[in-house]
Short mmCIF file of C-alpha atoms in Angstrom, two decimals:
data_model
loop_
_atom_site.label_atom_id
_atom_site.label_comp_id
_atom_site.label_asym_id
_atom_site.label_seq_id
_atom_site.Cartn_x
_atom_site.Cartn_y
_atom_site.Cartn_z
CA UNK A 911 135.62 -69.96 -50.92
CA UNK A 912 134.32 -71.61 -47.64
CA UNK A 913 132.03 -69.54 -45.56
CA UNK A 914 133.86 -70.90 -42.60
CA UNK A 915 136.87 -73.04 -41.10
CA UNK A 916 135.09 -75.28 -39.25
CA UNK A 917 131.52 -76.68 -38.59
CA UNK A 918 130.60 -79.52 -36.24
CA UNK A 919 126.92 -81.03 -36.63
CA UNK A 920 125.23 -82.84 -34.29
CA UNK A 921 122.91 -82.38 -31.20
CA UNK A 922 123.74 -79.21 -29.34
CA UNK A 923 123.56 -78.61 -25.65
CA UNK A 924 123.51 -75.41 -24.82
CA UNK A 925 122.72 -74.23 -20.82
CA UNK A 926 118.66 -73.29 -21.91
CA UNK A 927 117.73 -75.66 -24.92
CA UNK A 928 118.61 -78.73 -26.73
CA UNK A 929 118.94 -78.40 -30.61
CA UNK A 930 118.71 -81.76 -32.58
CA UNK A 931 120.41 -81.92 -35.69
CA UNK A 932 122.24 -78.50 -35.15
CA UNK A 933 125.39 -77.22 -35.91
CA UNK A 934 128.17 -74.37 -34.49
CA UNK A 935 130.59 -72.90 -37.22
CA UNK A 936 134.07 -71.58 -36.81
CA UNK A 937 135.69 -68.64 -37.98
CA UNK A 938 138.88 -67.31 -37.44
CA UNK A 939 138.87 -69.59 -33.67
CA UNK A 940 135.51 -67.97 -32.77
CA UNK A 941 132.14 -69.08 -32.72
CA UNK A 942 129.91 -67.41 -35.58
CA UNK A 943 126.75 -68.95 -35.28
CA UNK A 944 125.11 -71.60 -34.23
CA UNK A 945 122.04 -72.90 -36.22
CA UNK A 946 119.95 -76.07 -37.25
CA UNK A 947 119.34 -77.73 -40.28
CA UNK A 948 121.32 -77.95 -43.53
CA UNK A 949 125.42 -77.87 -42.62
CA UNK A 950 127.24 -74.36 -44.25
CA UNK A 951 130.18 -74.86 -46.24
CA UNK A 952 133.29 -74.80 -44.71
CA UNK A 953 137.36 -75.73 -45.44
CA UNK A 954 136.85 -78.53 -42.14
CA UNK A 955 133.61 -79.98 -41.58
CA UNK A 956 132.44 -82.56 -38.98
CA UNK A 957 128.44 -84.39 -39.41
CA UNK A 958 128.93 -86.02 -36.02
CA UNK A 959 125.66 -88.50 -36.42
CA UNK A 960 124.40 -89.56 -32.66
CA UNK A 961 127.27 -87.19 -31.27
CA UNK A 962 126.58 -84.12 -28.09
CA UNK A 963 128.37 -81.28 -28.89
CA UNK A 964 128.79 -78.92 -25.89
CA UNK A 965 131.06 -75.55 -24.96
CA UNK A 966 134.44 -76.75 -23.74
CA UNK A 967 134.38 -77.21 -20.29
CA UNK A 968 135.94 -74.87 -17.47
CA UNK A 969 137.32 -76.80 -14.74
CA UNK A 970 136.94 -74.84 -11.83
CA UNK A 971 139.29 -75.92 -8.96
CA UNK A 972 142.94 -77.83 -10.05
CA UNK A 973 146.14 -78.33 -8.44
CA UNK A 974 148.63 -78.85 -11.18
CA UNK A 975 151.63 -78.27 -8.52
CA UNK A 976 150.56 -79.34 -5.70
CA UNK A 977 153.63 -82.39 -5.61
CA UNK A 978 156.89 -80.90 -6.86
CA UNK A 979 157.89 -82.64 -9.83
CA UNK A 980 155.49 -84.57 -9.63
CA UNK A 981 152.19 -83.50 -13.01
CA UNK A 982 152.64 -79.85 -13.69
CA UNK A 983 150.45 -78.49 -16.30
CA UNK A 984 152.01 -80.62 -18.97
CA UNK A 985 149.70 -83.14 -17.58
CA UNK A 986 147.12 -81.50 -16.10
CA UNK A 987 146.57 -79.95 -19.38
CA UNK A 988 146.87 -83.18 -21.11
CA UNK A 989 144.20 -85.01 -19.01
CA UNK A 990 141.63 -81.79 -19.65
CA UNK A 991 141.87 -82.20 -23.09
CA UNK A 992 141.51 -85.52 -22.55
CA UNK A 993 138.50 -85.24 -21.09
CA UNK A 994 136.43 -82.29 -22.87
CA UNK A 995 138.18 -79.89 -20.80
CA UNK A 996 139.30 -76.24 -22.51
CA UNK A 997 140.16 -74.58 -19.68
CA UNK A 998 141.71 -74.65 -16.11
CA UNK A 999 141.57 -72.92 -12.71
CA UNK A 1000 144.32 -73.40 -11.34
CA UNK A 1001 144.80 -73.43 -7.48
CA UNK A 1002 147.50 -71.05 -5.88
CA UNK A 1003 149.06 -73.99 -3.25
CA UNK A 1004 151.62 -74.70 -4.97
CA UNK A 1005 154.56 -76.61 -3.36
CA UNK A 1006 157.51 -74.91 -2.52
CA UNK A 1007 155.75 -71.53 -4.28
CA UNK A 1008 152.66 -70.50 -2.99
CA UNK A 1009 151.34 -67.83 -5.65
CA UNK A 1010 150.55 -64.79 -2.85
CA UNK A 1011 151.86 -61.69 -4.78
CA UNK A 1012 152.13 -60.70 -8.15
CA UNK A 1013 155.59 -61.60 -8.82
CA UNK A 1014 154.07 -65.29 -7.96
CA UNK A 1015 151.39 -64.68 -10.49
CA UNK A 1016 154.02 -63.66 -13.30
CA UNK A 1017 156.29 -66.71 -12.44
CA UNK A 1018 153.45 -69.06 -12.93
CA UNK A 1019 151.96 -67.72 -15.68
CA UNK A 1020 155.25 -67.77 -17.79
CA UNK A 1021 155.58 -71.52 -16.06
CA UNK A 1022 152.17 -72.78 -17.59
CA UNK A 1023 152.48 -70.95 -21.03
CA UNK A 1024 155.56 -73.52 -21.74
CA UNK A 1025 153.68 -75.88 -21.18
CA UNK A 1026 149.69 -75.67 -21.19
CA UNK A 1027 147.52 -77.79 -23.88
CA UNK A 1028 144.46 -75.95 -23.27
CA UNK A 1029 143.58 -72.38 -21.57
CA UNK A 1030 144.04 -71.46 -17.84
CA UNK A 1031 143.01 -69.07 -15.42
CA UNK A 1032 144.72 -68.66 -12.06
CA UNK A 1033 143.63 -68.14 -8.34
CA UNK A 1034 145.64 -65.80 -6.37
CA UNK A 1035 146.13 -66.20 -2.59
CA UNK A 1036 147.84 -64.40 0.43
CA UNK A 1037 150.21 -65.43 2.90
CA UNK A 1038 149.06 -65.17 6.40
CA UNK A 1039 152.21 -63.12 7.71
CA UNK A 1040 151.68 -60.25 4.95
CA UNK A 1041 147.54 -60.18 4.70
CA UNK A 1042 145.86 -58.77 2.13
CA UNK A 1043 148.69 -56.17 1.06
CA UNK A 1044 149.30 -58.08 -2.03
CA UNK A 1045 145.33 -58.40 -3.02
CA UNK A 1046 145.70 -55.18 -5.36
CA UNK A 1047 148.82 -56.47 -7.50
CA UNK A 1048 147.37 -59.64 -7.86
CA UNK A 1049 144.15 -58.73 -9.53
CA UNK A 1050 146.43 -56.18 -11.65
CA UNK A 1051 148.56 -59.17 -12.41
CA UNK A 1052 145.18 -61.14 -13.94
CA UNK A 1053 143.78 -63.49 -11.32
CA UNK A 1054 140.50 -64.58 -11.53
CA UNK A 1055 139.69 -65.53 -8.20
CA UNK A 1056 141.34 -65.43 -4.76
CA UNK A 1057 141.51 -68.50 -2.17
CA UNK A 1058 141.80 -69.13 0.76
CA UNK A 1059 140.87 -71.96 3.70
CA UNK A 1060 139.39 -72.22 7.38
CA UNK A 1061 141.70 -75.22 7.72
CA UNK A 1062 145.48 -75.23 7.75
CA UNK A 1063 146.80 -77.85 6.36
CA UNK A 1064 150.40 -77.35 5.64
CA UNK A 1065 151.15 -73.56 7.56
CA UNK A 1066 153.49 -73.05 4.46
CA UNK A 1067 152.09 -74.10 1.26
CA UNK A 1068 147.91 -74.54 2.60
CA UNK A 1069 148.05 -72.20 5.60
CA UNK A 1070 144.60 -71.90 8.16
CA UNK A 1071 143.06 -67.75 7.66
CA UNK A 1072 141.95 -66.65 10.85
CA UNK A 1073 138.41 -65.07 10.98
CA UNK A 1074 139.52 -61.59 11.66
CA UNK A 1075 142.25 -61.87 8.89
CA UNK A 1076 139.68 -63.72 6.45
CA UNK A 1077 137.40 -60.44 6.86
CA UNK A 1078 140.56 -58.27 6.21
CA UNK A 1079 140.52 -60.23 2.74
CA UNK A 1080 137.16 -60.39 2.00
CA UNK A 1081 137.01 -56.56 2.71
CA UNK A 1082 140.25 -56.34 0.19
CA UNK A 1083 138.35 -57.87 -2.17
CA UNK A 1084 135.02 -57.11 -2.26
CA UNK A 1085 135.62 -53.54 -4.59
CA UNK A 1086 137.32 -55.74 -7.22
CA UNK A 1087 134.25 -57.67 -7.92
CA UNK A 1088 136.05 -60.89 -8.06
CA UNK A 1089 135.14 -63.69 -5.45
CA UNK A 1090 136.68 -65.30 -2.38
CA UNK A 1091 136.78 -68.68 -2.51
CA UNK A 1092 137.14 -70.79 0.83
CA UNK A 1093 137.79 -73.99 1.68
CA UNK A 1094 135.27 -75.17 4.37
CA UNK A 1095 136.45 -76.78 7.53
CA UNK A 1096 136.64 -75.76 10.74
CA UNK A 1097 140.25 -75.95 12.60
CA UNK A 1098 139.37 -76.66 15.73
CA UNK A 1099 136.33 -78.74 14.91
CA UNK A 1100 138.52 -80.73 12.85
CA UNK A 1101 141.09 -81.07 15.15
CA UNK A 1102 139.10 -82.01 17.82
CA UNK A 1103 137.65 -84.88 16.10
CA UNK A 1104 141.13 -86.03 14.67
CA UNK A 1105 141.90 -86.59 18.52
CA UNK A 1106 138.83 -88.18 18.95
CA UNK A 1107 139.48 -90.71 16.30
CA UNK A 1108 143.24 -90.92 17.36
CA UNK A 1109 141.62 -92.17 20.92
CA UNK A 1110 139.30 -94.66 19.60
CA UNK A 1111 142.73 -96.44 17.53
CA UNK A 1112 140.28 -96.14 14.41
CA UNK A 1113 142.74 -96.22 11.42
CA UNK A 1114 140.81 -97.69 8.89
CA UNK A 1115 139.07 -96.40 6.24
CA UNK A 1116 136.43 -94.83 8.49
CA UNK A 1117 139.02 -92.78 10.16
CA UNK A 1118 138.56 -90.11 8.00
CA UNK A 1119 134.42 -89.36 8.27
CA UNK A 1120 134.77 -89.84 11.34
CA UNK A 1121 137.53 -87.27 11.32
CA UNK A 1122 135.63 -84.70 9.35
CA UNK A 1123 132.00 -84.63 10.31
CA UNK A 1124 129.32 -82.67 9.01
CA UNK A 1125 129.57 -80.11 11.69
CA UNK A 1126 133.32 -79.52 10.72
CA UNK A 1127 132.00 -78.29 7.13
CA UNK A 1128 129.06 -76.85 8.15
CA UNK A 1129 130.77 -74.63 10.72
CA UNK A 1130 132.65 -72.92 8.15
CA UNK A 1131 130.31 -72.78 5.37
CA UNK A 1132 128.29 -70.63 7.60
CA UNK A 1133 131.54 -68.52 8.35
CA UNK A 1134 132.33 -67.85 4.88
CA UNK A 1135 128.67 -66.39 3.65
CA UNK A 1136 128.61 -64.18 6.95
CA UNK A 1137 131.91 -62.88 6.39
CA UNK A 1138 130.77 -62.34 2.60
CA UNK A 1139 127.48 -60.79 3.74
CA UNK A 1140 129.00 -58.47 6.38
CA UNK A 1141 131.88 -57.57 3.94
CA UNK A 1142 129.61 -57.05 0.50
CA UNK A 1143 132.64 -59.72 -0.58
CA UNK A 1144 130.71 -62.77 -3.30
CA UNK A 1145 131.73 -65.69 -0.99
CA UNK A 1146 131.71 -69.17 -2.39
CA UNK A 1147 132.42 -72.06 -0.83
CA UNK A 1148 134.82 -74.06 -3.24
CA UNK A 1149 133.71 -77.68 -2.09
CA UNK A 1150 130.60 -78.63 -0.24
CA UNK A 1151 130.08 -82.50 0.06
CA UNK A 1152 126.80 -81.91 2.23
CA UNK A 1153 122.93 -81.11 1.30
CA UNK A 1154 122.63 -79.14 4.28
CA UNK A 1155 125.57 -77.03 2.61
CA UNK A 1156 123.27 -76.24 -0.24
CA UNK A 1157 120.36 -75.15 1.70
CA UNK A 1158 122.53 -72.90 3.50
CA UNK A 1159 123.91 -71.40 0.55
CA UNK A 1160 120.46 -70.79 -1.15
CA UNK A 1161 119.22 -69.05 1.88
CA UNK A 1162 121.78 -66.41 2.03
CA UNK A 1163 121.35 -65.87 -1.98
CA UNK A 1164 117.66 -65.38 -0.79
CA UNK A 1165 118.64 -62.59 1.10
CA UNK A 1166 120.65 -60.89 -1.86
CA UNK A 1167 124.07 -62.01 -0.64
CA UNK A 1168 126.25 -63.28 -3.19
CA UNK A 1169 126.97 -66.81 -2.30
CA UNK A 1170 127.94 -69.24 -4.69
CA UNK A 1171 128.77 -72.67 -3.89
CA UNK A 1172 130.43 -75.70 -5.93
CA UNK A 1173 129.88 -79.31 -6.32
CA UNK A 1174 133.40 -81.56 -6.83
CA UNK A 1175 132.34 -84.44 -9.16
CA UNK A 1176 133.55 -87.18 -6.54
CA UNK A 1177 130.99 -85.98 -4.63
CA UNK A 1178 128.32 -86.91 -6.65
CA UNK A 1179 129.92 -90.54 -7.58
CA UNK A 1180 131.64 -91.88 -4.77
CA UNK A 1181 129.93 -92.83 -1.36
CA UNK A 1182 131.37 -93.73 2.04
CA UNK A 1183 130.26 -97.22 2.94
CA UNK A 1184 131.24 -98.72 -0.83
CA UNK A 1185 134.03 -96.56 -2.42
CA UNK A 1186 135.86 -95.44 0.61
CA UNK A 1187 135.69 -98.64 2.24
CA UNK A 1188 137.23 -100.32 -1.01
CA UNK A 1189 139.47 -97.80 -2.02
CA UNK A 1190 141.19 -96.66 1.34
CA UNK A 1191 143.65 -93.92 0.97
CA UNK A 1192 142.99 -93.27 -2.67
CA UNK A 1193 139.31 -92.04 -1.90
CA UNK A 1194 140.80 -89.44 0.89
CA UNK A 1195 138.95 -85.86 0.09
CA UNK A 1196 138.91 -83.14 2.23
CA UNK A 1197 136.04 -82.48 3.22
CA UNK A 1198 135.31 -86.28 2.73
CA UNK A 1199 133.44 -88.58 0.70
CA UNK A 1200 130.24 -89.05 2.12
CA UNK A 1201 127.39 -91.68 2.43
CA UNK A 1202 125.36 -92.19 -0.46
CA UNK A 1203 121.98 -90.92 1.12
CA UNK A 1204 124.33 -87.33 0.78
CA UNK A 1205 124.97 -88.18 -2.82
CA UNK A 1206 121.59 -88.41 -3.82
CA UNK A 1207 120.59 -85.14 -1.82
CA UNK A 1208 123.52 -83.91 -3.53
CA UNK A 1209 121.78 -84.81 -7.32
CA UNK A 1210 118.71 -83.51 -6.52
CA UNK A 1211 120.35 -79.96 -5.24
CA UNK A 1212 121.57 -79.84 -8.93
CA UNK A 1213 118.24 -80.75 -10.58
CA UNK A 1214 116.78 -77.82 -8.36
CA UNK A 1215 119.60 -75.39 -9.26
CA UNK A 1216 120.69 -75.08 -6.41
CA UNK A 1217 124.93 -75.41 -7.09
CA UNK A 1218 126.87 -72.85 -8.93
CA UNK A 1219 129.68 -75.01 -10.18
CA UNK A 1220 130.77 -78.75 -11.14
CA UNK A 1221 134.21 -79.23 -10.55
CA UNK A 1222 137.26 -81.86 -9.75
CA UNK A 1223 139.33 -80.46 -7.37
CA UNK A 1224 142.09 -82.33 -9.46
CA UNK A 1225 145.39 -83.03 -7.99
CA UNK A 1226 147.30 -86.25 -8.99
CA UNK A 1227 149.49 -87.95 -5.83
CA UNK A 1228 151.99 -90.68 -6.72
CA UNK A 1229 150.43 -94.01 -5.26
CA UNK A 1230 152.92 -94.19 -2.17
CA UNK A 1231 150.86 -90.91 -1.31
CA UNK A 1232 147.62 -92.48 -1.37
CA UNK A 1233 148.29 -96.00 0.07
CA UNK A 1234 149.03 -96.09 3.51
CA UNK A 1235 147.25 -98.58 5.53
CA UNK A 1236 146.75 -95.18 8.47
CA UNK A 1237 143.78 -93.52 6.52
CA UNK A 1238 144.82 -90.02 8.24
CA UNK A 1239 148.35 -90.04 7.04
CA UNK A 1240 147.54 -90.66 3.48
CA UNK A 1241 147.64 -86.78 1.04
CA UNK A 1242 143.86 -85.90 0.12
CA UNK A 1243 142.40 -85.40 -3.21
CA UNK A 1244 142.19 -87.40 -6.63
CA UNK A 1245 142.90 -87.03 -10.00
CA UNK A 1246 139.52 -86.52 -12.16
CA UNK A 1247 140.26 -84.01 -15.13
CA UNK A 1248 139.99 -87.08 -17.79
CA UNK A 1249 136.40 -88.16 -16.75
CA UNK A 1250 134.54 -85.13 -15.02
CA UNK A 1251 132.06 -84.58 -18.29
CA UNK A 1252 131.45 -88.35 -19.12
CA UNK A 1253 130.87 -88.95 -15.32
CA UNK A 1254 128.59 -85.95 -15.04
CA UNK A 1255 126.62 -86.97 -17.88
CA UNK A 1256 126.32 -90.23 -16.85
CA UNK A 1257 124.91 -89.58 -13.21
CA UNK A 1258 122.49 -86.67 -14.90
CA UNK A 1259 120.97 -89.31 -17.40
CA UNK A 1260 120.55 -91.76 -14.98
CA UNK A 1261 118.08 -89.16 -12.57
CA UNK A 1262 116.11 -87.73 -15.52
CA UNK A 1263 118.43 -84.53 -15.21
CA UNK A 1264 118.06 -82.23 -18.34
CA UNK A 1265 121.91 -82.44 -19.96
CA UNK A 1266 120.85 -78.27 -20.20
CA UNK A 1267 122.63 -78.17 -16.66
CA UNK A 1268 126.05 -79.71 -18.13
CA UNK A 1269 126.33 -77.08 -20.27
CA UNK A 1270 125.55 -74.67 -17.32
CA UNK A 1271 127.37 -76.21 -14.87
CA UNK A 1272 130.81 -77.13 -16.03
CA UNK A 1273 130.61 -73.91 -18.68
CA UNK A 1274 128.15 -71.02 -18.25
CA UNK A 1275 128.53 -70.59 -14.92
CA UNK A 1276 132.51 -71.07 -14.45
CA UNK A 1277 132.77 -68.67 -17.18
CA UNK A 1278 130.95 -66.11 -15.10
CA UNK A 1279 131.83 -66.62 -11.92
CA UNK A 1280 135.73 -66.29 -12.60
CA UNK A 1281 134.18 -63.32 -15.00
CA UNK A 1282 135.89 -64.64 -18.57
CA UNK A 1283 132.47 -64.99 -20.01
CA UNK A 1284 133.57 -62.32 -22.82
CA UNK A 1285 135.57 -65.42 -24.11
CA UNK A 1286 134.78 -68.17 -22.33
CA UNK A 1287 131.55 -70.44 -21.32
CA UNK A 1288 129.08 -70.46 -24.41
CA UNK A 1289 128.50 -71.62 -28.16
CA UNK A 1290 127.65 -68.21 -28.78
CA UNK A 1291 128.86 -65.64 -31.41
CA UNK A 1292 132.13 -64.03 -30.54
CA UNK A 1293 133.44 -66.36 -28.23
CA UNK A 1294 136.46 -69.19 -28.20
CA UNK A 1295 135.06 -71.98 -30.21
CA UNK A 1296 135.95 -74.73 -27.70
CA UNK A 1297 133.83 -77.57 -28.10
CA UNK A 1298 133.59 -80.82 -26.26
CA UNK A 1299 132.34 -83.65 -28.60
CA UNK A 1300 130.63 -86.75 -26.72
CA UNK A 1301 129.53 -89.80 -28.54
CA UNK A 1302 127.37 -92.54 -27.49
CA UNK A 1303 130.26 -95.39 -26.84
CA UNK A 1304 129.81 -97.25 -23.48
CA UNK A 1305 133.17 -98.11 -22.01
CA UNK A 1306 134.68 -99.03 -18.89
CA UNK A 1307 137.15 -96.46 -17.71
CA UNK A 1308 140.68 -97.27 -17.33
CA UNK A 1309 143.17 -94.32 -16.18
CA UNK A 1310 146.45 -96.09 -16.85
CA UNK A 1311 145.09 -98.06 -20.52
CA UNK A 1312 144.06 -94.09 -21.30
CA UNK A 1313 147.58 -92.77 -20.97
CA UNK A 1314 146.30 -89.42 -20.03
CA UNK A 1315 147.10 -89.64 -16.16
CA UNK A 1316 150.46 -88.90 -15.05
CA UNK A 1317 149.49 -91.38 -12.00
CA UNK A 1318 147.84 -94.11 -14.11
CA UNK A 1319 145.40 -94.24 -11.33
CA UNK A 1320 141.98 -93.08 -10.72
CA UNK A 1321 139.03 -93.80 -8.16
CA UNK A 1322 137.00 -93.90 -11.04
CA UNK A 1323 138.97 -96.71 -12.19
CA UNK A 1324 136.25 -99.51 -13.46
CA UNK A 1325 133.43 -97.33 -13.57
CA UNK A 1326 131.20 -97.35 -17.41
CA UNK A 1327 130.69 -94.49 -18.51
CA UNK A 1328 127.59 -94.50 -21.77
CA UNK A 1329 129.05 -91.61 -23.51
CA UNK A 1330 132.71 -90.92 -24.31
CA UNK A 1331 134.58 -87.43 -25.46
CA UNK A 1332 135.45 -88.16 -28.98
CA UNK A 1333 136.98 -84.76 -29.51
CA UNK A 1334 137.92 -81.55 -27.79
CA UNK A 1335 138.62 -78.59 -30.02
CA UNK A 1336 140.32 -75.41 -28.74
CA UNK A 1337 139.65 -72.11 -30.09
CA UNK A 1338 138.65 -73.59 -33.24
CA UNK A 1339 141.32 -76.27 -33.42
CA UNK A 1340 141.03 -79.79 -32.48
CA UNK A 1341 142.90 -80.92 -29.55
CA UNK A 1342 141.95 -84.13 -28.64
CA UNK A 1343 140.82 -86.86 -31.55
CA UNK A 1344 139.16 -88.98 -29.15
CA UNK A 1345 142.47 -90.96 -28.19
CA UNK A 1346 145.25 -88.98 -28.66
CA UNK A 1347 145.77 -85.33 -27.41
CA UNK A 1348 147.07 -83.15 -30.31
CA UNK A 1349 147.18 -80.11 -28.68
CA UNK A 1350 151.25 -79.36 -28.05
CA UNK A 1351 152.42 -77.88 -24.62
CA UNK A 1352 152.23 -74.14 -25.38
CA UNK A 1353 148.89 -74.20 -26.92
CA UNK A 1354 146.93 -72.88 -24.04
CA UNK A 1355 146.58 -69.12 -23.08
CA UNK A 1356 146.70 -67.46 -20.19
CA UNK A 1357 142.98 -66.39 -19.70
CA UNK A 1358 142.08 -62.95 -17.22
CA UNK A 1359 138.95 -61.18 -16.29
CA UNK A 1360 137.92 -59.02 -18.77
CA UNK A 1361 137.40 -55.83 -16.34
CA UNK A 1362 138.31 -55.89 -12.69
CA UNK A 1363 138.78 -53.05 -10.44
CA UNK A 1364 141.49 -52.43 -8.13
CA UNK A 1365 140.59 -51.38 -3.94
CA UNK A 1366 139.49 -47.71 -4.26
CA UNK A 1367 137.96 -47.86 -7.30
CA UNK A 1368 134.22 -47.87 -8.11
CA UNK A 1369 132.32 -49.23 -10.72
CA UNK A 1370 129.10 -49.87 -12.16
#
């Protein structure tokens, strides 16, 4: 009788060491052990020669509704497997449904379990007219996070938080133990400059840096940790495309606040002056892309541990969303789900970046941050076996050839990537074979903190 169901060999990345020639085995969809050497028997075994075998990763921050109609999980959940990804965040702004009370939370989690290929967690939000009423049935009904954002972009579906009201929340909160996540821009910096680009009959594609400055971002950033620091609320800032961003965060950790900040993967890919100026509309982030001086400062902030998180900030518009020639009315965001590990991987290798922070950055941390590390985050006995496999295939990346995209497009489009995912195996089972996702909608869980406490309790 095999001693297990499955065992992958290969070189293991785990968050503090590299292990050459090791191996993780499988039982009953849970890691068992991980060792080196010699491969144990089991019923399903994989010697992956040349291959990286890492935990699945945890994409922190996607929209899977953000367009009616449009992806849905069904994708979103596709592309992750796609891409090495075992498990989702997704983001409360939801169109036509923003997910601001715990009936909202049911409703979506019975909507995803139809349809999800891989695991998700869910962030919970408020609506502005009720405030944080609603906090304490959402983190009974399982969220893992709560959001909210500086900026309004939509007062319905991505509605502005006033300061006062954002320290109502963060005081809501902050007994829970779970973390406030905030989306950093200023509303009346931003709007200010919008005019001010609106003036100048700038349309192009430097309407939007121009529209966003690094004041705008800044601004807020510094709102959110003081709000967190007055509050005792962790504050993290879900997006910061800025090195000045990073240096800000690290200070108020240095003062024992709990400030956690994340890294979107565009922002350490795509610059200003060459991407946005070639791609237009379909390079529109809020905040934006930035120069590639910030990228670099960006890379090294990583290298010196200085970001919490690596994530997409996924959300797929159809093209006539992303096209228009008026840089300001095109939808912001981009689809990046399929290629966040391989892309990560790549810009690590090329700066001499121990792959150690993949595993810690896109895993480990996620994991604990959203507190589903008793499951989640690790190759380490007792937890999910999800495991990304990469092997060492250069290719050139192609979002409508990969089928994967509900868009077909991707700014990533042409990039090569050196290493490929070759397989992504969910609790055990394997749910992507390297070009076709196996994993059937209904395969992923609905994934909750393990302990939270509700306002008015205390805890250790």
């Amino acid at each position: 009788m095999a001693d297990f169901d499955l065992v992958v060999k290969g070189t293991v990345v785990l968050p503090d060491r590299i292990v050459e020639g090791g191996h993780v085995a499988v039982r009953d969809g849970k890691v068992v052990h991980v060792g080196q050497g010699a491969m144990p028997d089991a019923r399903e075994r994989h010697d992956l020669k040349g291959a990286m075998i890492l935990s699945g990763a945890i994409d922190a921050q996607v929209h899977s509704l953000s367009q009616k109609d449009q992806e849905d999980f069904v994708w979103s959940t596709r592309s992750a497997a796609a891409g090495g990804v075992t498990s989702i965040v997704d983001m409360p702004y939801d169109e036509g449904d923003l997910v601001c009370s715990a009936e909202a939370v049911a409703r979506k989690v019975a909507h995803a379990g139809k349809q999800a290929r891989v695991d998700f967690a869910l962030y919970g939000t408020i609506d502005p007219d009720e405030g944080p009423a609603r906090i304490a049935e959402m983190v009974e009904a399982g969220v893992a996070a709560f959001k909210f954002s500086t900026f309004g972009t939509d007062p319905k579906r991505f509605p502005r938080i006033p300061a006062a009201l954002l320290e109502d929340c963060f005081r809501a909160i902050a007994p829970t133990g779970l973390t406030a996540g905030v989306h950093n821009e200023d509303d009346e910096a931003v709007r200010a400059a919008i005019e001010k680009v609106r003036a100048l009959d700038i349309s192009d594609w430097r309407a939007h840096g121009l529209s966003r400055p690094p004041l705008t971002e800044l601004l807020a950033t510094c709102q959110v940790y003081e709000t967190g620091a007055v509050t005792g609320c962790p504050a993290h800032v879900v997006h910061c495309s800025l090195g000045r961003g990073y240096e800000i965060a690290a200070a108020y950790r240095a003062q024992g606040h709990r400030a956690t900040i994340e890294c979107c993967i565009h922002y350490l890919t795509l610059d200003e002056e060459n991407d946005v100026r070639r791609l237009g509309g379909k390079a529109k982030i809020n905040p934006p892309i930035r120069p590639r001086a910030e990228v670099e400062k960006l890379w090294r902030h990583v290298a010196d541990g200085n970001v919490t998180l690596v994530s997409t900030d996924h959300v797929s518009w159809s093209e006539d969303r992303k096209t228009n020639a008026d840089m300001l009315s095109n939808a912001s965001g981009v689809p990046g789900l399929e290629v966040m590990v391989p892309l990560f991987v790549k810009g690590a290798l090329e700066r001499g970046i121990p792959l150690t922070r993949a595993a810690e950055l896109m895993s480990l941390n996620p994991a604990r941050h959203f507190r589903l590390d008793h499951v989640k985050g690790a190759l380490e006995p007792g937890k999910d076996a999800d495991i990304t496999v990469l092997t060492p295939e250069p290719y050139t990346y192609d979002a409508a050839e990969s089928g994967h995209n509900v868009v077909g497009w991707s700014p990533y489009n042409g990039m090569k990537l050196p290493w490929r995912v070759a397989g992504t195996f969910l609790r055990g089972r394997l749910a992507f074979d390297g070009k076709k996702v196996l994993a059937e909608p209904g395969t992923g869980a609905f994934v909750r903190p393990l302990a939270t406490l509700t306002p008015g309790e205390h805890g250790r």
